[in-house]
Amino acid sequence: MRRDDRVQQEEPSASHSKTGTSIESQSHVGKAGKKCPVMVDGMLQNGPTLDIRAADGFLRDAMSIIMEEAVNKATDIKEKVCEWQAPEQLKELLDLDLREGGEAQSKILQRCRDAIHYSVKTGHPRFFNQLYGGMDPYSLVGRFITEAINPSIYTYEVAPVFVLTEEAVLKKMIEFIGWKEGGDGILSPGGSVSNMYAVNVARFHHCPDIKELGLSGMPRLVLFTSQECHYSISKAAAFLGIGTKNVYVIPSDGRGKMIPAELEKKIKQAKEEGAVPFMVNATAGTTVLGAFDPLEEIADICERHNIWMHVDACWGGAALVSRKHCHLLKGIHRANSVAWNPHKMLMAGLQCCAFMVRDKTGLLEKCHSAQASYLFQQDKFYNISYDIGDKSIQCSRKPDAFKFWLLWKAVGTRGLEERVNRALALARYLAEEIKKREGFRLLMEPEYTNVCFWYIPPSLRNMSEGPEFWKKLHAVAPVIKERMMKKGSMMVGYQTHENKANFFRQIIISPQVSREDMDFLLEEIHNLGKDL
């Protein structure tokens, strides 16, 4: 029985205020030393309404379901990756309508089971669809802890552990970038937001008055990025009032890398037009091809023209922890800012995204602070430099670094390095297998763990490779993807690129993935598409 149910059995003895609000003095004590119930605005106020013992039972039952269905089964290779349902069917199955009355706990527990059952199991060894995947137990426990404590990481007083763990994680990531003098940073809610931070900070660095005066008094500011960059760069330009037409797109070579000579031309062109270049965005690990821009050459150009250099290493930043593969990001230490997402290959769990600047003058705080007096009092009893919230554009902010800190503590830097090395080795194995197998063709040799390839069904293998061939091949990948989703055997993405026909993009991340899974991938694609 809830406490308020017990209270309702007693007769309230309330005094009425002039406003009509019924308030009973808590100094009145009833029989057996119990305080009489208090009525305020028609609501009984006599102790909490939540029975913690009942909540404990529900939480234990729910955690049992989570462990069995979302952890054990969802990572079992014998189970399905997904249980596909069309949107209208799924709406019916989930009974999504919200009603006046609540439901019994048994019903709520069943809803938990249903939510897991019909969700895509991103921790499954054969989930290859995105730039994240797998299930790390230490990161998962870290998420359980932060969800249970439910802190907001704006001040040390409300999130002491999580402020310090964020500081420790950022410090170590900055070491891997190679900023010997240190730097500053913050965890953001996604790589897209990190890139938006980069555009905003770079603009503020170039035009500090913009924070107070706005765009009206500013010159025409322009930024530069490659044609292979993440779409968040153009979104940031639109969101921040720069305008997408002021994003100069630099051609990439056949492997998807920015061409430095073309960047130099575009910068000169912008200056001749009377525009003011303020930022270059380089990409370390493009979304589709996994390409790494030539950072050293780009840095030379940025220094020559006094332009802020940002590196979007959201995907490729993990290579920094590998002594074998860190050369992919050679020159990143010369960047002014870096975005890096440990929730991708390092498996810190969504979301864990760091934005870092090679600056120790408080640039982040100068750019974003609003100095809210109810949070950032200057006369606190502790060192207020640990009140980090004014560096962020957010107020409430989740402690996303903690799960990565716990994971890093558990496996060590060597364990993270091994994950990266193993993933790249498996990508190399898959690429070699594709070359051997009839009906499979690589787009290009992979530089990272993005393995892009076509599957050519038997009906097209003897066809001349003219427009009709590519038209027919373009239709193959979508049908195979539909079949694998409805079967639930695996998930791998496909897309077009420039004028190329649809191809598969296989992403390798999780240490749960094995050589056998790579073989299964190719065999399953053939089995699903051999009749096309």
XYZ file of C-alpha atoms in Angstrom, residues 239-456:
218
model
C 22.319 27.168 -37.573
C 24.902 29.812 -36.685
C 23.773 32.265 -39.348
C 26.866 31.918 -41.528
C 24.862 30.455 -44.403
C 25.447 27.300 -46.396
C 26.538 29.325 -49.441
C 29.463 30.553 -47.364
C 30.735 26.995 -46.974
C 33.291 26.514 -49.751
C 33.448 22.850 -50.744
C 36.917 21.602 -51.654
C 37.253 18.733 -54.166
C 38.596 15.404 -52.954
C 40.781 12.924 -54.787
C 39.730 9.433 -55.848
C 40.258 8.083 -52.341
C 38.112 10.773 -50.716
C 40.934 12.985 -49.375
C 40.829 16.777 -49.572
C 43.157 18.147 -52.275
C 45.340 20.802 -50.559
C 46.084 22.698 -53.790
C 42.341 23.126 -54.344
C 41.965 24.436 -50.790
C 44.629 27.060 -51.438
C 42.823 28.136 -54.621
C 39.485 28.466 -52.847
C 40.967 30.543 -50.030
C 42.507 32.944 -52.543
C 39.239 33.067 -54.476
C 37.276 33.915 -51.303
C 39.669 36.732 -50.438
C 39.398 38.155 -53.954
C 35.611 38.148 -53.534
C 35.981 40.246 -50.378
C 35.070 37.413 -48.011
C 36.921 36.686 -44.771
C 38.111 33.058 -44.378
C 38.014 32.020 -40.721
C 38.068 28.205 -40.581
C 39.088 25.057 -42.440
C 37.463 21.755 -41.495
C 39.610 18.690 -42.192
C 38.241 15.182 -41.780
C 40.068 12.265 -40.195
C 37.950 9.272 -41.132
C 35.154 10.173 -43.556
C 31.750 8.623 -42.996
C 31.470 6.584 -46.191
C 34.987 5.826 -47.442
C 36.908 6.174 -44.166
C 39.380 8.603 -45.751
C 41.886 10.779 -43.871
C 42.635 14.258 -45.166
C 46.358 15.230 -45.429
C 46.526 17.161 -42.173
C 50.126 18.353 -42.420
C 49.575 20.040 -45.792
C 46.279 21.537 -44.652
C 47.964 22.852 -41.495
C 50.634 24.543 -43.627
C 47.938 26.350 -45.595
C 45.996 27.365 -42.464
C 49.133 28.790 -40.863
C 50.024 30.660 -44.029
C 46.601 32.315 -44.150
C 46.070 32.594 -40.380
C 42.920 30.424 -40.456
C 41.570 28.248 -37.644
C 42.078 24.545 -38.407
C 39.516 22.088 -37.062
C 39.828 18.322 -37.437
C 36.658 16.262 -37.403
C 38.152 13.039 -36.043
C 34.841 11.798 -34.666
C 35.292 8.503 -36.498
C 39.023 8.257 -37.114
C 40.261 9.636 -33.790
C 40.432 6.142 -32.297
C 43.521 5.446 -34.433
C 45.438 7.858 -32.179
C 45.601 5.204 -29.431
C 47.266 2.738 -31.821
C 51.021 2.999 -32.305
C 50.568 1.051 -35.541
C 47.880 3.246 -37.088
C 48.271 6.709 -35.503
C 50.154 7.795 -38.634
C 46.736 8.150 -40.283
C 46.323 11.383 -38.295
C 49.834 12.732 -38.746
C 49.722 16.481 -38.205
C 46.638 16.554 -35.974
C 48.721 18.199 -33.233
C 48.793 21.326 -35.396
C 44.995 21.690 -35.328
C 43.333 24.421 -33.283
C 40.422 22.144 -32.388
C 39.488 18.473 -32.639
C 36.251 16.505 -32.398
C 36.623 12.843 -31.367
C 33.862 10.356 -30.483
C 34.940 7.521 -28.145
C 31.462 6.020 -28.527
C 32.467 4.832 -31.994
C 35.408 2.436 -32.332
C 36.443 2.667 -28.671
C 32.912 1.508 -27.692
C 32.243 3.940 -24.857
C 28.523 3.734 -25.607
C 26.240 6.392 -27.015
C 26.868 9.108 -26.527
C 30.442 10.098 -25.759
C 31.790 12.951 -27.862
C 34.711 15.193 -27.008
C 35.391 18.659 -28.403
C 38.875 19.940 -27.601
C 40.786 23.148 -28.302
C 44.516 23.879 -28.303
C 43.944 26.859 -26.052
C 44.503 27.497 -22.364
C 43.227 31.075 -22.165
C 39.616 30.165 -21.411
C 38.418 30.555 -24.999
C 35.558 28.072 -24.582
C 34.191 29.916 -21.572
C 34.651 33.346 -23.127
C 32.752 32.210 -26.193
C 29.832 30.496 -24.442
C 29.502 31.851 -20.908
C 26.355 33.573 -19.682
C 27.435 33.723 -16.000
C 24.125 32.552 -14.550
C 24.221 33.811 -10.963
C 22.131 30.946 -9.595
C 24.741 28.405 -10.734
C 28.122 30.080 -10.969
C 28.389 32.100 -7.744
C 31.830 33.610 -7.374
C 31.952 33.324 -3.576
C 31.603 29.547 -3.227
C 33.622 27.742 -0.582
C 35.557 25.596 -3.100
C 37.702 26.184 -6.183
C 35.170 27.458 -8.739
C 37.432 26.597 -11.675
C 35.775 23.179 -11.363
C 32.388 24.715 -12.219
C 32.764 23.884 -15.896
C 29.217 24.431 -17.117
C 29.775 27.886 -18.610
C 32.064 26.371 -21.254
C 29.006 24.671 -22.718
C 26.086 25.942 -24.770
C 23.915 23.657 -22.629
C 22.729 24.041 -19.074
C 21.836 20.463 -18.168
C 24.527 18.123 -19.474
C 24.960 14.402 -18.987
C 28.208 13.001 -17.516
C 29.178 11.215 -20.724
C 32.871 10.905 -19.866
C 32.350 8.629 -16.860
C 31.507 5.475 -18.827
C 34.597 5.996 -20.983
C 36.731 6.601 -17.901
C 35.459 3.355 -16.324
C 36.047 1.434 -19.550
C 39.560 2.895 -19.897
C 40.332 2.015 -16.279
C 39.185 -1.563 -16.922
C 41.012 -2.353 -20.180
C 43.824 0.208 -20.084
C 45.338 2.014 -23.038
C 46.735 -1.299 -24.304
C 43.231 -2.744 -24.387
C 41.930 0.212 -26.406
C 44.883 -0.086 -28.774
C 44.193 -3.780 -29.272
C 40.577 -3.030 -30.236
C 41.700 -0.607 -32.924
C 44.414 -2.909 -34.277
C 42.075 -5.895 -34.363
C 39.328 -3.975 -36.159
C 41.726 -2.804 -38.869
C 43.147 -6.304 -39.232
C 39.644 -7.726 -39.726
C 38.940 -5.037 -42.328
C 42.057 -6.153 -44.181
C 40.926 -9.803 -43.969
C 37.491 -8.924 -45.360
C 38.987 -6.905 -48.212
C 41.195 -9.843 -49.209
C 38.220 -12.241 -49.070
C 36.196 -9.920 -51.307
C 38.974 -10.035 -53.894
C 38.911 -13.836 -53.882
C 35.163 -14.374 -54.164
C 33.280 -14.403 -57.429
C 30.593 -11.731 -57.584
C 32.204 -9.371 -55.088
C 34.191 -6.252 -55.983
C 35.907 -3.625 -53.831
C 35.366 0.055 -54.580
C 38.886 0.703 -53.297
C 41.391 -0.629 -50.815
C 40.199 0.356 -47.323
C 42.279 2.875 -45.404
C 40.332 2.357 -42.179
C 37.582 -0.120 -41.253
C 35.093 1.107 -43.860
C 35.063 -1.715 -46.415
C 33.015 -0.646 -49.448
C 32.061 -3.222 -52.076
C 29.504 -4.321 -54.642
C 27.798 -7.693 -54.823
C 27.166 -8.656 -58.450
